[in-house]
Short mmCIF file of C-alpha atoms in Angstrom, two decimals:
data_model
loop_
_atom_site.label_atom_id
_atom_site.label_comp_id
_atom_site.label_asym_id
_atom_site.label_seq_id
_atom_site.Cartn_x
_atom_site.Cartn_y
_atom_site.Cartn_z
CA UNK A 553 4.70 12.58 -19.44
CA UNK A 554 1.16 12.42 -19.13
CA UNK A 555 -0.69 9.79 -17.33
CA UNK A 556 -4.14 8.99 -19.48
CA UNK A 557 -6.79 7.11 -17.71
CA UNK A 558 -9.49 6.03 -20.16
CA UNK A 559 -13.11 6.39 -18.57
CA UNK A 560 -16.51 5.41 -19.49
CA UNK A 561 -18.57 8.95 -18.76
CA UNK A 562 -22.16 7.13 -19.37
CA UNK A 563 -21.41 4.04 -17.67
CA UNK A 564 -24.15 2.22 -16.46
CA UNK A 565 -22.48 -0.01 -13.73
CA UNK A 566 -21.83 1.81 -10.69
CA UNK A 567 -19.05 0.12 -9.65
CA UNK A 568 -17.04 1.46 -12.60
CA UNK A 569 -17.66 4.98 -11.81
CA UNK A 570 -16.43 4.32 -8.58
CA UNK A 571 -13.52 2.74 -9.77
CA UNK A 572 -12.87 5.51 -11.76
CA UNK A 573 -14.10 8.07 -9.26
CA UNK A 574 -11.58 6.51 -6.55
CA UNK A 575 -8.70 6.67 -9.43
CA UNK A 576 -9.28 10.24 -10.52
CA UNK A 577 -9.56 11.26 -6.83
CA UNK A 578 -6.63 9.34 -5.84
CA UNK A 579 -4.50 11.26 -9.06
CA UNK A 580 -6.14 14.26 -7.44
CA UNK A 581 -4.76 14.33 -4.06
CA UNK A 582 -1.17 13.28 -5.29
CA UNK A 583 -1.17 16.27 -7.69
CA UNK A 584 -0.16 14.13 -10.64
CA UNK A 585 -0.98 15.30 -14.57
CA UNK A 586 -3.13 13.24 -15.86
CA UNK A 587 -5.76 13.12 -18.91
CA UNK A 588 -8.96 11.55 -18.85
CA UNK A 589 -10.02 9.90 -22.25
CA UNK A 590 -13.73 9.19 -22.59
CA UNK A 591 -14.37 5.98 -24.68
CA UNK A 592 -18.31 6.47 -24.27
CA UNK A 593 -18.28 9.32 -26.16
CA UNK A 594 -14.96 9.04 -28.59
CA UNK A 595 -14.64 6.30 -30.23
CA UNK A 596 -10.95 6.69 -31.50
CA UNK A 597 -10.03 6.68 -27.49
CA UNK A 598 -11.83 3.08 -26.75
CA UNK A 599 -10.44 1.62 -30.12
CA UNK A 600 -6.92 2.93 -28.92
CA UNK A 601 -7.22 1.57 -25.31
CA UNK A 602 -8.72 -1.89 -26.59
CA UNK A 603 -6.22 -1.98 -29.11
CA UNK A 604 -3.04 -0.98 -26.28
CA UNK A 605 -4.18 -3.28 -23.14
CA UNK A 606 -1.80 -6.30 -23.67
CA UNK A 607 -3.55 -9.15 -24.22
CA UNK A 608 -2.97 -10.84 -21.20
CA UNK A 609 -4.21 -8.29 -19.22
CA UNK A 610 -7.87 -8.44 -21.09
CA UNK A 611 -10.36 -10.46 -19.55
CA UNK A 612 -11.83 -13.47 -20.94
CA UNK A 613 -14.61 -12.39 -22.86
CA UNK A 614 -11.49 -9.98 -24.33
CA UNK A 615 -12.61 -6.50 -24.00
CA UNK A 616 -11.03 -4.44 -21.37
CA UNK A 617 -13.16 -2.35 -19.04
CA UNK A 618 -12.57 1.40 -18.07
CA UNK A 619 -10.71 2.68 -16.05
CA UNK A 620 -7.34 1.62 -17.87
CA UNK A 621 -4.45 3.87 -16.60
CA UNK A 622 -1.14 4.39 -19.46
CA UNK A 623 1.75 6.42 -18.89
CA UNK A 624 1.53 8.16 -22.64
CA UNK A 625 1.97 4.93 -24.47
CA UNK A 626 2.92 2.15 -21.94
CA UNK A 627 0.42 0.56 -20.34
CA UNK A 628 0.17 0.82 -16.63
CA UNK A 629 -2.94 -1.23 -15.38
CA UNK A 630 -6.36 -1.17 -15.12
CA UNK A 631 -8.49 -0.87 -11.44
CA UNK A 632 -6.93 -4.00 -9.69
CA UNK A 633 -3.62 -3.58 -10.18
CA UNK A 634 -3.77 0.14 -9.23
CA UNK A 635 -5.50 -0.47 -6.08
CA UNK A 636 -2.96 -3.32 -5.20
CA UNK A 637 -0.20 -0.28 -5.83
CA UNK A 638 -2.22 1.88 -3.91
CA UNK A 639 -2.26 -0.33 -0.87
CA UNK A 640 1.35 -0.99 -1.04
CA UNK A 641 2.12 2.97 -1.15
CA UNK A 642 4.01 2.39 -4.92
CA UNK A 643 1.30 4.03 -7.28
CA UNK A 644 4.16 6.61 -8.45
CA UNK A 645 6.33 3.19 -9.38
CA UNK A 646 3.08 1.69 -10.96
CA UNK A 647 2.45 4.89 -12.98
CA UNK A 648 6.32 4.69 -14.03
CA UNK A 649 6.62 8.29 -12.19
CA UNK A 650 9.56 9.22 -10.06
CA UNK A 651 8.13 9.71 -6.11
CA UNK A 652 7.98 13.57 -5.50
CA UNK A 653 10.99 15.17 -3.57
CA UNK A 654 10.75 14.58 0.12
CA UNK A 655 8.34 11.70 -0.34
CA UNK A 656 9.06 8.26 1.37
CA UNK A 657 9.70 6.08 -1.55
CA UNK A 658 8.17 2.31 -1.49
CA UNK A 659 10.06 0.05 1.48
CA UNK A 660 11.06 -3.27 0.67
CA UNK A 661 9.06 -6.01 2.10
CA UNK A 662 12.08 -7.58 4.02
CA UNK A 663 13.10 -3.91 5.40
CA UNK A 664 9.59 -3.22 6.63
CA UNK A 665 9.39 -6.98 8.25
CA UNK A 666 12.61 -5.39 9.96
CA UNK A 667 11.12 -2.23 11.30
CA UNK A 668 8.28 -4.09 12.62
CA UNK A 669 10.75 -5.91 14.48
CA UNK A 670 12.41 -3.20 15.87
CA UNK A 671 9.56 -1.31 17.19
CA UNK A 672 8.37 -4.50 19.09
CA UNK A 673 11.22 -4.92 20.33
CA UNK A 674 11.61 -1.31 21.66
CA UNK A 675 7.87 -2.38 23.24
CA UNK A 676 7.42 -0.68 26.17
CA UNK A 677 10.92 0.40 27.26
CA UNK A 678 10.88 3.67 25.22
CA UNK A 679 7.96 4.64 27.33
CA UNK A 680 8.27 6.48 30.60
CA UNK A 681 7.72 4.22 33.64
CA UNK A 682 6.20 5.43 36.87
CA UNK A 683 7.82 4.29 40.33
CA UNK A 684 5.03 2.35 41.17
CA UNK A 685 4.84 0.47 37.60
CA UNK A 686 9.07 -0.12 38.42
CA UNK A 687 8.61 -1.20 41.87
CA UNK A 688 5.55 -3.94 40.52
CA UNK A 689 7.93 -5.12 37.71
CA UNK A 690 10.82 -5.40 40.21
CA UNK A 691 8.16 -7.94 42.58
CA UNK A 692 6.87 -9.85 39.50
CA UNK A 693 10.40 -10.52 38.49
CA UNK A 694 11.34 -11.71 42.03
CA UNK A 695 8.34 -13.98 42.54
CA UNK A 696 9.46 -15.34 38.87
CA UNK A 697 12.95 -15.82 39.86
CA UNK A 698 13.71 -19.08 41.18
CA UNK A 699 14.20 -19.15 44.95
CA UNK A 700 17.69 -20.45 45.70
CA UNK A 701 17.72 -22.59 49.55
CA UNK A 702 20.24 -22.50 51.65
CA UNK A 703 21.23 -26.03 51.10
CA UNK A 704 21.48 -25.11 47.23
CA UNK A 705 24.08 -22.38 47.98
CA UNK A 706 25.88 -24.53 50.42
CA UNK A 707 26.34 -27.26 47.19
CA UNK A 708 27.86 -24.70 45.10
#
């Protein structure tokens, strides 16, 4: 499976150039095999890209801008959907590729929340505490505890 990235080599837009560089740089860092396909110099590439971007993904003017990403013939998305997948640590799923061995699969939102809550619950308990800190903690707890008077003890 080859990832096809449709680019414009002679784009006048710095925003498009930066997006293209971001996609290619990230794919290289992940060691993903990809084929950069230029739509500026190759009319066939431009026509194929425009015909194969799904209608619901095309901008209002109907002409999709690079970069556009495909897995063989299957449309993956544009830069914005790529960026979202990157932020969610789900680039391999976005590309329709299996994650590399030993990598962490994307965590479901509920599981991620549970992990955060577990870490917060651990808090400072996991860290070593000096004797002074322990004494201070005990003093604070004693001060916060309601005092029991002799009268209340007799009543009980």
